[in-house]
Every structure is written in structure tokens, then in C-alpha cells.
Amino acid sequence: MNGEPVIEVKGLQKSFGELQVLKGIDTVIHKGDVVFVIGPSGSGKSTFLRCLNLLETPTGGQILFEGTDITDPSNDINLHRRKMGMVFQQFNLFPHLSIMKNLTIAPIKLLGKSKEEAEKTAYTLLERVGLANRANAYPNQLSGGQKQRIAIVRALCMSPDVMLFDEPTSALDPEMVGEVLNVMRDLANDGMTMVVVTHEMAFAKEIATRVMFMDGGYILEENTPAELFGNPQNERLKSFLSKVI
Amino acid sequence: MPQWLQNLADRFYTNFISENRWKYIADGFVVTVEVTFFAVLIGIILGFLIAVIRSTHDKTGKLKIPDFICKVYLTVIRGTPSVLQLLIIYFVVFGSVNISKVLVAIIAFGINSGAYVAEVIRSGIMSIDKGQTEAGRSLGFTYAQTMIYIILPQALKNVLPALGNEVIVLLKETSICGYIALQDLTKGGDIIRSRTYDAFMPLIAVAFIYLIMVMLLQRLVAGLERRLNSSER
């Protein structure tokens, strides 16, 4: 069931000044894994995710991406980020660019693709998420759910090896959550390696291959969704689950 | 022809037609436009550079020394009157060299306006949500690429009205060129006044010309704004 390791995290620590948010995280994410990270607010789960592509610079430990230590400053992080797609809670589409340009700017400028080629890829992906007719719209003309689907496609246009989701549905109206989860479900079924920070427990149960429970800067429990939700061992996990489910 | 109209026509003739006095205004107009145009150019380039240096320093903590130099520059330029800056550049900095006064004015006003443009553009850069930088960086863009493709286009659009305002202020500010005996539009009108002892005609004419230039600039900026906004409703 386990493919080769994509991301190896070794003793990862992160402090903001005096405040230590991550106190030593060890885990391995394999190819094809769909890892969900759950935990209370302030547990460090978003910081953990943002450390994986160095949006936050770790203050200790190592992160190996496809065998390369990306925490080593001599490795160009920009090259590695091309292969790590990221989806944000607040979508962060580029409001001054049309949807098509949002999707093609990175492949054209960074991967050296031709405009035609990049647009063709973008168009295929847009059709997959059902937004091909909005290619010439601007982000502000879209609903939250549509924006987030576009944001996912924008990351996919770089053909990443892993996708990081930072609470992708937390800023959405409830009736728009489903359309975004559908896209993520499709991705998971296609075998995309995914790390998802979320509060959508039911969704985690459904598509995760593994769930991590974080609190206080540590991973307290890590297991298959059936085991973790059905038979939690850690006391804090038990109390967390009793509150959210 | 009624007497008052005849009077007005006579005064118009003395002030503008006789001895080709209109040329003071025409030549002055050219100088004013020249100085404003090139000073704006210098101001925008300088302001841009400073804004990028300062916001890079604010965001990443790098570029400590350039940032310090920029801060000194901003403090000095914004802390002293522009007339004085013009006088210093003409009589002190270029005191011992033979240099065109137009060039001196361009340099002085360019340096002056750079300080104000810098703060305008910097406020634009800082107003862009942090998420935009993160989205750019997460795709693999470098800091510079993120700045060029994502942050600056949005920042410039946001500060366009303020930049337009800065150009208008600069255009009118050039009327102090007379302090270094450079014959700009204002000085031209004033020379006519000193020749004809008629203040009303030449000064009102000059005021009118400034007003029209400013109105044209306002229309230009409004048009630009409209065009940039049409992309994003």
C-alpha cells in the first residue's frame, strides 16, 4: 500500500519568537497517501503544513522532499515548490488576472510552456472541475466555491507531485463546501498525494488513507481513519472527537 | 466697440502681442512641461526603487543598509522646503559647473518627487494581502518574480489616484523655478507683468494655462483608472 516516500519530516520544530508551535514532528508521507491533519485550533497543524513547503521557515529539524533536504538553504526552494501545490483557506487567486491567466502564469513563466500548451492543460482541468465556461472571468466574479476550485486547478496546472490543503473549506458558505470536496475526492481517487488540514471530519473518514491528530505542537496519534475515529487511544483525541462529532 | 471692450483689447495687445510678449508664456510653457515630464519620470523610477527596497526590508528584514540610506533620503527631502532644495542643488551642488538650468530643475524636482512617490508606492505594496505573496511563492515564483507579476500590478492600480495627485502637485510646484532664474510658465507671466505694469492679464492667463493642464491630467488619470478597473468588477 505504501509507495516511495515523498515527504519525510524529521524532528521538525517551529518557534515564533518565544512561542514554540511545533515541538518535534516526525512523519513520512508516501506517494499516493491522503493524509488528513486534524486537531484543535492553535495545535500547530496549519504551521506544520506551511512548513512543508517552507512558507514558514522551520527553526529545527529536517524536511526531505523527494530525498532532498529542502531546509538546507543551499537547495533552491523555488524549484521544489513547483512540485508542491498549495491551496489556501482564503483562495488567494490573483484578482488582477483573468481565470485563464491565473492558471497559466506559473506554467508559462516557470516551466517555460507555450501559451497554447498551458491554456490547453488549464482548459482540460477547468472542464474537470466544471468551470470551463468561466475561463475569461475575473476572480471577483466568482463564488467562494468556484474560487477554491480554481485555486485547486491553479496548483494542478504545475503538475505537482503533492498537494497541500490548508483548511480549504473553512472560508466557504456551507452549501459550497460540497463542490470543493468533490474536486478533492476526485483528486484522491486519481492517486494524488495529498496533505489536508481540515475540520471536515466526515470527509476525513471517507477519503483519508491516514489521519494525524495534532495538539500542543506534537502528533499525538496517527492511524487509519477507521482506527483513529473508531478506536481512539489518546485521551486528548478522545475528548476532541467527543466535542466535534 | 464699447469703451471697456476696447480697453480690454488694448491691454491684451500690450501684454501679449506687442514685442511678441506671448513668447514669454509660450517658452515658459515648454520649460514647465519639460521639467514636469522628466521630473515625473525620475520621480517614478526613484520612487519605485525606494518603495521596493523599503517594503522588501519591512517584509523580509534584508537590505538593511539600502533601507537605511532610503530612510535618510526620505527624511531629508520631506523635511526641507522644495525651494531650498532647488536653490541648494543649483548654487551649491552645481555651483561651480556650467549646467543648464532646465537640467538642474529636472534633477531637483525629480529627487524631490521621488521621495513622495516612494511612500505612495510603498503604501500600495503594503496594502496587498500577504496571501498574494504566499500564493505566488507557493507556485515557485521567486520573491522578485512575485513582486513583478503579482504584487506590483495590483499595488500600482491601487495607488494610481494618489500618483496622479503627485504629478499634479509636481506640475504646480515647478512654478518655483523662478528662484534660480529659470523662465518657466509662471516666471514668463511675471516678466510680462514687470514690463507692462499690468498684473491682471498675464497672471490670470498663466493661472488659466495651469488650470487647463491640471484638468487634462485629471482626465488622463481618470481614463487610466477606468481602463484598469474594467478588468475587475
Short mmCIF file of C-alpha atoms in Angstrom, two decimals:
data_model
loop_
_atom_site.label_atom_id
_atom_site.label_comp_id
_atom_site.label_asym_id
_atom_site.label_seq_id
_atom_site.Cartn_x
_atom_site.Cartn_y
_atom_site.Cartn_z
CA MET A 1 0.00 0.00 0.00
CA ASN A 2 2.89 2.37 0.67
CA GLY A 3 4.64 3.93 -2.30
CA GLU A 4 8.02 5.60 -2.08
CA PRO A 5 8.35 8.42 0.41
CA VAL A 6 7.54 11.89 -0.97
CA ILE A 7 7.97 13.98 2.16
CA GLU A 8 9.98 12.89 5.19
CA VAL A 9 9.71 15.07 8.26
CA LYS A 10 12.39 14.63 10.91
CA GLY A 11 12.22 16.35 14.28
CA LEU A 12 10.51 19.40 12.81
CA GLN A 13 10.36 22.38 15.15
CA LYS A 14 8.99 25.87 14.65
CA SER A 15 9.00 28.78 17.05
CA PHE A 16 7.58 32.25 16.62
CA GLY A 17 9.79 34.19 18.99
CA GLU A 18 9.22 32.71 22.43
CA LEU A 19 6.24 30.67 21.34
CA GLN A 20 7.11 27.17 20.24
CA VAL A 21 4.35 25.94 17.94
CA LEU A 22 5.90 22.70 16.67
CA LYS A 23 7.90 20.76 19.20
CA GLY A 24 9.25 17.88 17.16
CA ILE A 25 7.26 16.31 14.38
CA ASP A 26 8.31 13.05 12.72
CA THR A 27 6.35 11.53 9.92
CA VAL A 28 6.64 10.22 6.39
CA ILE A 29 4.23 10.91 3.58
CA HIS A 30 4.33 8.30 0.85
CA LYS A 31 3.30 8.53 -2.74
CA GLY A 32 -0.46 8.17 -3.03
CA ASP A 33 -1.07 8.93 0.64
CA VAL A 34 -4.05 11.07 1.51
CA VAL A 35 -3.09 12.37 4.93
CA PHE A 36 -5.56 14.39 6.94
CA VAL A 37 -4.32 16.51 9.81
CA ILE A 38 -6.89 17.27 12.48
CA GLY A 39 -6.70 18.92 15.86
CA PRO A 40 -7.95 21.89 17.87
CA SER A 41 -7.20 25.48 16.84
CA GLY A 42 -3.71 26.51 17.78
CA SER A 43 -2.47 22.94 17.76
CA GLY A 44 0.09 23.78 15.07
CA LYS A 45 -1.49 21.87 12.21
CA SER A 46 -1.53 24.81 9.77
CA THR A 47 2.01 25.75 10.76
CA PHE A 48 3.06 22.14 10.13
CA LEU A 49 1.54 22.23 6.66
CA ARG A 50 3.10 25.61 5.87
CA CYS A 51 6.48 24.30 6.95
CA LEU A 52 6.26 21.52 4.36
CA ASN A 53 6.80 23.99 1.50
CA LEU A 54 8.75 26.42 3.66
CA LEU A 55 6.15 29.19 3.70
CA GLU A 56 7.19 29.08 7.33
CA THR A 57 10.88 28.51 7.89
CA PRO A 58 11.41 25.68 10.39
CA THR A 59 13.57 26.54 13.38
CA GLY A 60 14.70 22.95 13.81
CA GLY A 61 14.65 19.54 12.18
CA GLN A 62 14.65 18.48 8.57
CA ILE A 63 12.18 18.13 5.74
CA LEU A 64 13.15 15.84 2.90
CA PHE A 65 11.16 16.31 -0.27
CA GLU A 66 11.77 13.51 -2.75
CA GLY A 67 15.03 12.82 -0.98
CA THR A 68 16.33 16.42 -0.94
CA ASP A 69 16.68 18.31 2.32
CA ILE A 70 14.73 21.47 1.50
CA THR A 71 15.55 23.05 4.86
CA ASP A 72 19.15 23.25 3.65
CA PRO A 73 19.46 26.83 2.32
CA SER A 74 21.79 25.70 -0.46
CA ASN A 75 18.87 23.93 -2.14
CA ASP A 76 16.70 26.26 -4.20
CA ILE A 77 13.29 26.02 -2.55
CA ASN A 78 11.63 27.68 -5.55
CA LEU A 79 12.36 24.64 -7.71
CA HIS A 80 10.80 22.30 -5.14
CA ARG A 81 7.75 24.45 -4.58
CA ARG A 82 6.84 23.97 -8.25
CA LYS A 83 6.14 20.34 -7.40
CA MET A 84 4.17 21.09 -4.24
CA GLY A 85 0.78 22.57 -4.98
CA MET A 86 -0.81 24.58 -2.22
CA VAL A 87 -4.43 25.54 -1.64
CA PHE A 88 -5.24 28.23 0.91
CA GLN A 89 -8.20 28.88 3.13
CA GLN A 90 -8.61 32.33 1.57
CA PHE A 91 -8.15 31.05 -2.03
CA ASN A 92 -5.60 33.80 -2.82
CA LEU A 93 -6.42 33.98 -6.51
CA PHE A 94 -4.75 36.87 -8.32
CA PRO A 95 -7.55 39.44 -8.68
CA HIS A 96 -5.84 41.42 -11.44
CA LEU A 97 -5.65 38.42 -13.77
CA SER A 98 -8.40 36.54 -15.59
CA ILE A 99 -9.04 32.95 -14.53
CA MET A 100 -7.11 31.66 -17.54
CA LYS A 101 -4.13 33.89 -16.71
CA ASN A 102 -4.31 32.83 -13.05
CA LEU A 103 -3.92 29.27 -14.24
CA THR A 104 -1.27 29.78 -16.90
CA ILE A 105 1.06 32.43 -15.48
CA ALA A 106 3.14 29.98 -13.45
CA PRO A 107 3.45 27.24 -16.11
CA ILE A 108 4.40 29.86 -18.73
CA LYS A 109 6.86 31.85 -16.61
CA LEU A 110 8.33 28.99 -14.60
CA LEU A 111 8.06 25.84 -16.69
CA GLY A 112 8.64 27.59 -20.00
CA LYS A 113 5.43 26.23 -21.50
CA SER A 114 3.99 27.95 -24.54
CA LYS A 115 0.77 29.91 -24.08
CA GLU A 116 -1.16 27.41 -26.20
CA GLU A 117 0.16 24.43 -24.29
CA ALA A 118 -0.51 25.97 -20.89
CA GLU A 119 -4.00 27.03 -21.90
CA LYS A 120 -4.79 23.58 -23.22
CA THR A 121 -3.81 21.97 -19.92
CA ALA A 122 -5.70 24.62 -17.98
CA TYR A 123 -8.77 24.13 -20.12
CA THR A 124 -8.80 20.37 -19.62
CA LEU A 125 -8.53 20.83 -15.87
CA LEU A 126 -11.20 23.54 -15.87
CA GLU A 127 -13.55 21.14 -17.61
CA ARG A 128 -12.83 18.56 -14.97
CA VAL A 129 -13.98 20.90 -12.22
CA GLY A 130 -16.89 22.17 -14.32
CA LEU A 131 -15.70 25.73 -14.76
CA ALA A 132 -14.57 25.79 -18.37
CA ASN A 133 -17.15 28.47 -19.15
CA ARG A 134 -15.55 30.87 -16.64
CA ALA A 135 -12.09 30.93 -18.22
CA ASN A 136 -12.34 34.60 -19.14
CA ALA A 137 -14.00 35.76 -15.92
CA TYR A 138 -12.12 37.52 -13.13
CA PRO A 139 -11.85 36.09 -9.61
CA ASN A 140 -14.17 38.70 -8.11
CA GLN A 141 -16.96 37.50 -10.39
CA LEU A 142 -16.88 34.00 -8.90
CA SER A 143 -18.46 32.48 -5.81
CA GLY A 144 -16.28 31.19 -2.98
CA GLY A 145 -16.69 27.59 -4.04
CA GLN A 146 -15.78 28.43 -7.62
CA LYS A 147 -12.74 30.40 -6.46
CA GLN A 148 -11.49 27.48 -4.42
CA ARG A 149 -11.96 25.06 -7.31
CA ILE A 150 -9.97 27.48 -9.48
CA ALA A 151 -7.29 27.68 -6.79
CA ILE A 152 -7.01 23.89 -6.84
CA VAL A 153 -6.74 23.91 -10.63
CA ARG A 154 -4.09 26.64 -10.45
CA ALA A 155 -1.94 24.39 -8.29
CA LEU A 156 -2.64 21.37 -10.53
CA CYS A 157 -1.52 23.25 -13.64
CA MET A 158 2.05 22.92 -12.35
CA SER A 159 1.62 19.11 -12.33
CA PRO A 160 2.67 18.84 -8.69
CA ASP A 161 3.76 15.63 -7.00
CA VAL A 162 1.94 16.51 -3.82
CA MET A 163 -0.93 18.83 -2.94
CA LEU A 164 -1.15 20.69 0.35
CA PHE A 165 -4.55 21.91 1.51
CA ASP A 166 -4.74 24.45 4.32
CA GLU A 167 -8.34 24.37 5.58
CA PRO A 168 -9.69 24.59 2.03
CA THR A 169 -13.36 24.73 3.01
CA SER A 170 -13.21 26.81 6.20
CA ALA A 171 -13.93 30.13 4.47
CA LEU A 172 -16.82 28.77 2.41
CA ASP A 173 -20.56 29.05 2.83
CA PRO A 174 -21.89 25.62 3.85
CA GLU A 175 -23.66 24.99 0.55
CA MET A 176 -20.38 25.48 -1.35
CA VAL A 177 -18.33 23.05 0.67
CA GLY A 178 -19.59 20.05 -1.29
CA GLU A 179 -18.38 21.21 -4.69
CA VAL A 180 -14.84 21.69 -3.36
CA LEU A 181 -14.82 18.35 -1.55
CA ASN A 182 -15.95 16.66 -4.77
CA VAL A 183 -12.90 18.00 -6.58
CA MET A 184 -10.65 16.84 -3.76
CA ARG A 185 -12.28 13.41 -3.76
CA ASP A 186 -11.62 13.08 -7.50
CA LEU A 187 -8.01 14.02 -6.94
CA ALA A 188 -7.59 11.45 -4.19
CA ASN A 189 -9.19 8.77 -6.35
CA ASP A 190 -6.73 9.61 -9.10
CA GLY A 191 -3.92 8.79 -6.73
CA MET A 192 -2.70 12.30 -5.95
CA THR A 193 -0.56 12.54 -2.83
CA MET A 194 -2.36 14.93 -0.52
CA VAL A 195 -1.87 16.51 2.88
CA VAL A 196 -5.05 18.14 4.13
CA VAL A 197 -5.56 20.28 7.21
CA THR A 198 -9.27 20.38 7.85
CA HIS A 199 -12.19 20.36 10.26
CA GLU A 200 -14.29 18.20 7.91
CA MET A 201 -14.21 15.00 9.97
CA ALA A 202 -16.74 13.10 7.89
CA PHE A 203 -14.71 13.86 4.78
CA ALA A 204 -11.52 12.74 6.50
CA LYS A 205 -13.18 9.45 7.44
CA GLU A 206 -14.26 8.98 3.86
CA ILE A 207 -11.17 9.62 1.77
CA ALA A 208 -8.12 9.69 4.10
CA THR A 209 -5.64 6.84 3.99
CA ARG A 210 -4.22 8.14 7.24
CA VAL A 211 -5.27 10.69 9.84
CA MET A 212 -2.98 12.59 12.18
CA PHE A 213 -4.18 14.15 15.37
CA MET A 214 -2.09 17.12 16.47
CA ASP A 215 -2.19 19.04 19.70
CA GLY A 216 0.28 21.21 21.57
CA GLY A 217 2.90 21.00 18.84
CA TYR A 218 3.08 17.19 18.64
CA ILE A 219 1.43 14.46 16.60
CA LEU A 220 -0.38 12.63 19.37
CA GLU A 221 -1.91 9.89 17.32
CA GLU A 222 -1.61 8.75 13.73
CA ASN A 223 -3.66 5.93 12.24
CA THR A 224 -6.08 4.83 9.57
CA PRO A 225 -9.34 6.78 9.76
CA ALA A 226 -11.28 3.71 10.83
CA GLU A 227 -8.95 3.11 13.78
CA LEU A 228 -8.38 6.73 14.73
CA PHE A 229 -12.05 7.69 14.73
CA GLY A 230 -13.42 4.29 15.79
CA ASN A 231 -10.92 3.37 18.43
CA PRO A 232 -9.02 6.44 19.62
CA GLN A 233 -6.26 5.72 22.16
CA ASN A 234 -5.08 9.18 23.21
CA GLU A 235 -7.11 10.91 25.93
CA ARG A 236 -6.96 14.31 24.26
CA LEU A 237 -8.03 12.82 20.95
CA LYS A 238 -10.99 11.18 22.70
CA SER A 239 -12.12 14.44 24.21
CA PHE A 240 -11.52 16.29 20.92
CA LEU A 241 -13.60 13.79 18.99
CA SER A 242 -16.37 13.84 21.55
CA LYS A 243 -16.66 17.58 21.02
CA VAL A 244 -16.56 17.73 17.24
CA ILE A 245 -18.54 14.65 16.20
CA MET B 1 -16.98 98.87 -29.97
CA PRO B 2 -17.85 99.78 -26.37
CA GLN B 3 -15.16 101.54 -24.41
CA TRP B 4 -14.48 98.71 -21.89
CA LEU B 5 -14.07 96.17 -24.64
CA GLN B 6 -11.71 98.49 -26.46
CA ASN B 7 -9.73 98.84 -23.22
CA LEU B 8 -9.52 95.10 -22.80
CA ALA B 9 -8.38 94.64 -26.37
CA ASP B 10 -5.70 97.28 -25.89
CA ARG B 11 -4.44 95.60 -22.74
CA PHE B 12 -4.42 92.23 -24.46
CA TYR B 13 -2.40 93.77 -27.26
CA THR B 14 0.16 95.38 -24.92
CA ASN B 15 0.54 92.26 -22.78
CA PHE B 16 0.68 89.54 -25.39
CA ILE B 17 1.04 90.85 -28.94
CA SER B 18 3.33 93.86 -28.81
CA GLU B 19 7.02 92.99 -28.81
CA ASN B 20 6.00 89.36 -29.15
CA ARG B 21 5.42 89.13 -25.42
CA TRP B 22 3.31 85.99 -25.82
CA LYS B 23 6.61 84.23 -26.40
CA TYR B 24 7.44 84.54 -22.69
CA ILE B 25 4.39 82.47 -21.97
CA ALA B 26 4.89 80.03 -24.82
CA ASP B 27 8.56 79.45 -24.00
CA GLY B 28 7.75 79.22 -20.30
CA PHE B 29 5.07 76.68 -21.03
CA VAL B 30 7.57 74.48 -22.87
CA VAL B 31 10.01 74.72 -19.95
CA THR B 32 7.31 73.87 -17.40
CA VAL B 33 6.15 70.86 -19.41
CA GLU B 34 9.73 69.70 -19.97
CA VAL B 35 10.70 69.98 -16.32
CA THR B 36 7.49 68.33 -15.11
CA PHE B 37 7.67 65.46 -17.57
CA PHE B 38 11.25 64.46 -16.90
CA ALA B 39 10.99 65.11 -13.17
CA VAL B 40 7.96 62.81 -13.02
CA LEU B 41 9.94 60.19 -14.89
CA ILE B 42 12.86 60.41 -12.48
CA GLY B 43 10.48 60.58 -9.53
CA ILE B 44 8.65 57.41 -10.55
CA ILE B 45 11.83 55.44 -11.22
CA LEU B 46 13.41 56.61 -7.97
CA GLY B 47 10.19 56.16 -6.01
CA PHE B 48 9.72 52.68 -7.39
CA LEU B 49 13.22 51.60 -6.41
CA ILE B 50 12.93 53.03 -2.93
CA ALA B 51 9.47 51.56 -2.38
CA VAL B 52 10.67 48.09 -3.40
CA ILE B 53 13.77 48.34 -1.21
CA ARG B 54 11.82 49.56 1.80
CA SER B 55 8.96 47.08 1.55
CA THR B 56 11.42 44.24 0.94
CA HIS B 57 13.17 45.29 4.10
CA ASP B 58 9.89 45.51 6.01
CA LYS B 59 8.77 42.07 4.84
CA THR B 60 12.00 40.09 4.91
CA GLY B 61 14.42 42.07 7.07
CA LYS B 62 17.00 42.05 4.27
CA LEU B 63 18.64 45.09 2.60
CA LYS B 64 19.40 46.83 5.90
CA ILE B 65 21.93 49.33 4.52
CA PRO B 66 19.98 50.34 1.39
CA ASP B 67 16.91 50.71 3.57
CA PHE B 68 18.80 53.00 5.91
CA ILE B 69 20.00 55.15 3.02
CA CYS B 70 16.44 55.37 1.71
CA LYS B 71 15.15 56.44 5.10
CA VAL B 72 17.73 59.23 5.35
CA TYR B 73 16.82 60.38 1.85
CA LEU B 74 13.11 60.40 2.65
CA THR B 75 13.62 62.30 5.87
CA VAL B 76 15.84 64.96 4.34
CA ILE B 77 13.73 65.52 1.22
CA ARG B 78 10.42 65.55 3.00
CA GLY B 79 11.80 67.59 5.84
CA THR B 80 13.06 70.57 3.85
CA PRO B 81 11.25 73.04 1.58
CA SER B 82 11.50 72.27 -2.13
CA VAL B 83 12.52 75.85 -2.93
CA LEU B 84 15.53 75.35 -0.70
CA GLN B 85 16.37 72.03 -2.34
CA LEU B 86 16.25 73.70 -5.74
CA LEU B 87 18.50 76.53 -4.55
CA ILE B 88 20.97 74.13 -2.93
CA ILE B 89 21.20 71.94 -5.99
CA TYR B 90 21.71 74.95 -8.25
CA PHE B 91 24.01 77.11 -6.13
CA VAL B 92 25.79 74.51 -4.01
CA VAL B 93 25.86 71.15 -5.77
CA PHE B 94 26.24 72.55 -9.28
CA GLY B 95 27.54 75.92 -8.09
CA SER B 96 30.88 75.69 -9.81
CA VAL B 97 29.83 74.00 -13.04
CA ASN B 98 28.13 75.43 -16.04
CA ILE B 99 24.93 73.47 -16.36
CA SER B 100 21.58 74.10 -17.99
CA LYS B 101 19.00 75.41 -15.55
CA VAL B 102 16.36 73.17 -17.04
CA LEU B 103 18.52 70.17 -16.21
CA VAL B 104 19.04 71.43 -12.65
CA ALA B 105 15.29 71.86 -12.23
CA ILE B 106 14.62 68.38 -13.62
CA ILE B 107 17.12 66.85 -11.19
CA ALA B 108 15.87 68.83 -8.21
CA PHE B 109 12.19 68.13 -8.80
CA GLY B 110 12.90 64.51 -9.75
CA ILE B 111 14.72 63.90 -6.49
CA ASN B 112 12.02 65.74 -4.59
CA SER B 113 9.10 63.91 -6.10
CA GLY B 114 10.89 60.53 -5.77
CA ALA B 115 10.50 60.78 -2.01
CA TYR B 116 6.76 61.28 -2.18
CA VAL B 117 6.21 58.73 -4.95
CA ALA B 118 8.20 56.19 -2.91
CA GLU B 119 5.85 56.44 0.02
CA VAL B 120 2.80 56.30 -2.23
CA ILE B 121 4.00 53.14 -3.98
CA ARG B 122 5.16 51.58 -0.71
CA SER B 123 1.72 52.08 0.79
CA GLY B 124 0.33 50.34 -2.31
CA ILE B 125 2.68 47.38 -1.90
CA MET B 126 1.90 47.05 1.81
CA SER B 127 -1.83 47.17 1.10
CA ILE B 128 -1.71 43.92 -0.89
CA ASP B 129 -2.76 40.94 1.19
CA LYS B 130 0.02 38.66 2.43
CA GLY B 131 -1.85 35.75 0.87
CA GLN B 132 -0.98 37.06 -2.60
CA THR B 133 2.72 36.76 -1.87
CA GLU B 134 2.23 33.33 -0.37
CA ALA B 135 0.22 32.14 -3.35
CA GLY B 136 2.93 33.38 -5.71
CA ARG B 137 5.75 31.85 -3.69
CA SER B 138 3.89 28.54 -3.29
CA LEU B 139 3.73 28.20 -7.07
CA GLY B 140 7.51 28.51 -7.20
CA PHE B 141 7.92 32.18 -8.10
CA THR B 142 10.94 33.87 -6.56
CA TYR B 143 10.46 36.91 -4.35
CA ALA B 144 11.32 39.20 -7.29
CA GLN B 145 9.00 37.40 -9.72
CA THR B 146 6.17 37.52 -7.19
CA MET B 147 6.77 41.23 -6.83
CA ILE B 148 6.81 41.87 -10.59
CA TYR B 149 3.96 39.63 -11.75
CA ILE B 150 1.64 39.70 -8.77
CA ILE B 151 2.20 42.43 -6.20
CA LEU B 152 3.27 45.49 -8.19
CA PRO B 153 0.49 45.35 -10.82
CA GLN B 154 -2.10 45.32 -8.05
CA ALA B 155 -0.26 47.90 -5.94
CA LEU B 156 0.13 50.35 -8.82
CA LYS B 157 -3.52 50.09 -9.67
CA ASN B 158 -4.48 50.87 -6.09
CA VAL B 159 -2.25 53.94 -5.88
CA LEU B 160 -2.99 55.37 -9.32
CA PRO B 161 -5.19 58.19 -7.96
CA ALA B 162 -2.51 59.14 -5.44
CA LEU B 163 0.18 59.04 -8.12
CA GLY B 164 -1.94 61.25 -10.37
CA ASN B 165 -2.25 63.66 -7.48
CA GLU B 166 1.53 63.64 -7.07
CA VAL B 167 2.01 64.58 -10.74
CA ILE B 168 -0.44 67.46 -10.35
CA VAL B 169 1.35 68.72 -7.26
CA LEU B 170 4.69 68.49 -9.04
CA LEU B 171 3.44 70.39 -12.08
CA LYS B 172 2.38 73.29 -9.90
CA GLU B 173 5.47 73.01 -7.71
CA THR B 174 7.68 73.74 -10.75
CA SER B 175 6.40 77.32 -10.56
CA ILE B 176 9.24 77.98 -8.11
CA CYS B 177 11.74 77.64 -10.98
CA GLY B 178 11.95 81.43 -10.98
CA TYR B 179 14.11 81.22 -7.85
CA ILE B 180 17.02 80.07 -9.99
CA ALA B 181 16.03 82.49 -12.75
CA LEU B 182 14.72 79.73 -14.95
CA GLN B 183 11.96 81.15 -17.13
CA ASP B 184 9.11 78.73 -16.70
CA LEU B 185 5.46 79.50 -17.26
CA THR B 186 5.00 81.42 -14.01
CA LYS B 187 8.19 83.40 -14.47
CA GLY B 188 7.17 84.17 -18.05
CA GLY B 189 3.90 85.68 -16.93
CA ASP B 190 5.66 87.59 -14.20
CA ILE B 191 8.19 89.06 -16.64
CA ILE B 192 5.33 90.38 -18.77
CA ARG B 193 3.83 91.94 -15.63
CA SER B 194 7.10 93.72 -14.86
CA ARG B 195 7.29 95.08 -18.39
CA THR B 196 3.71 96.23 -18.82
CA TYR B 197 2.85 97.06 -15.19
CA ASP B 198 -0.36 95.14 -15.78
CA ALA B 199 -0.69 92.28 -13.34
CA PHE B 200 -4.17 91.06 -14.17
CA MET B 201 -3.79 89.93 -17.79
CA PRO B 202 -0.55 87.89 -17.71
CA LEU B 203 -1.08 86.33 -14.28
CA ILE B 204 -4.65 85.27 -14.96
CA ALA B 205 -3.59 83.90 -18.33
CA VAL B 206 -0.87 81.84 -16.67
CA ALA B 207 -3.23 80.61 -13.97
CA PHE B 208 -5.65 79.59 -16.67
CA ILE B 209 -3.00 77.58 -18.50
CA TYR B 210 -2.06 75.69 -15.30
CA LEU B 211 -5.71 75.00 -14.65
CA ILE B 212 -6.22 73.53 -18.10
CA MET B 213 -3.10 71.38 -17.79
CA VAL B 214 -4.26 70.02 -14.44
CA MET B 215 -7.73 69.32 -15.80
CA LEU B 216 -6.21 67.41 -18.70
CA LEU B 217 -4.06 65.39 -16.27
CA GLN B 218 -7.12 64.58 -14.17
CA ARG B 219 -8.93 63.29 -17.22
CA LEU B 220 -5.93 61.21 -18.19
CA VAL B 221 -5.73 59.60 -14.75
CA ALA B 222 -9.47 59.01 -14.63
CA GLY B 223 -9.28 57.32 -18.04
CA LEU B 224 -6.41 55.11 -16.92
CA GLU B 225 -8.29 54.16 -13.77
CA ARG B 226 -11.36 53.25 -15.74
CA ARG B 227 -9.36 51.09 -18.09
CA LEU B 228 -7.62 49.23 -15.25
CA ASN B 229 -10.86 48.72 -13.36
CA SER B 230 -12.75 47.36 -16.33
CA SER B 231 -10.83 44.11 -15.79
CA GLU B 232 -12.24 43.60 -12.36
CA ARG B 233 -15.78 44.40 -11.36
#
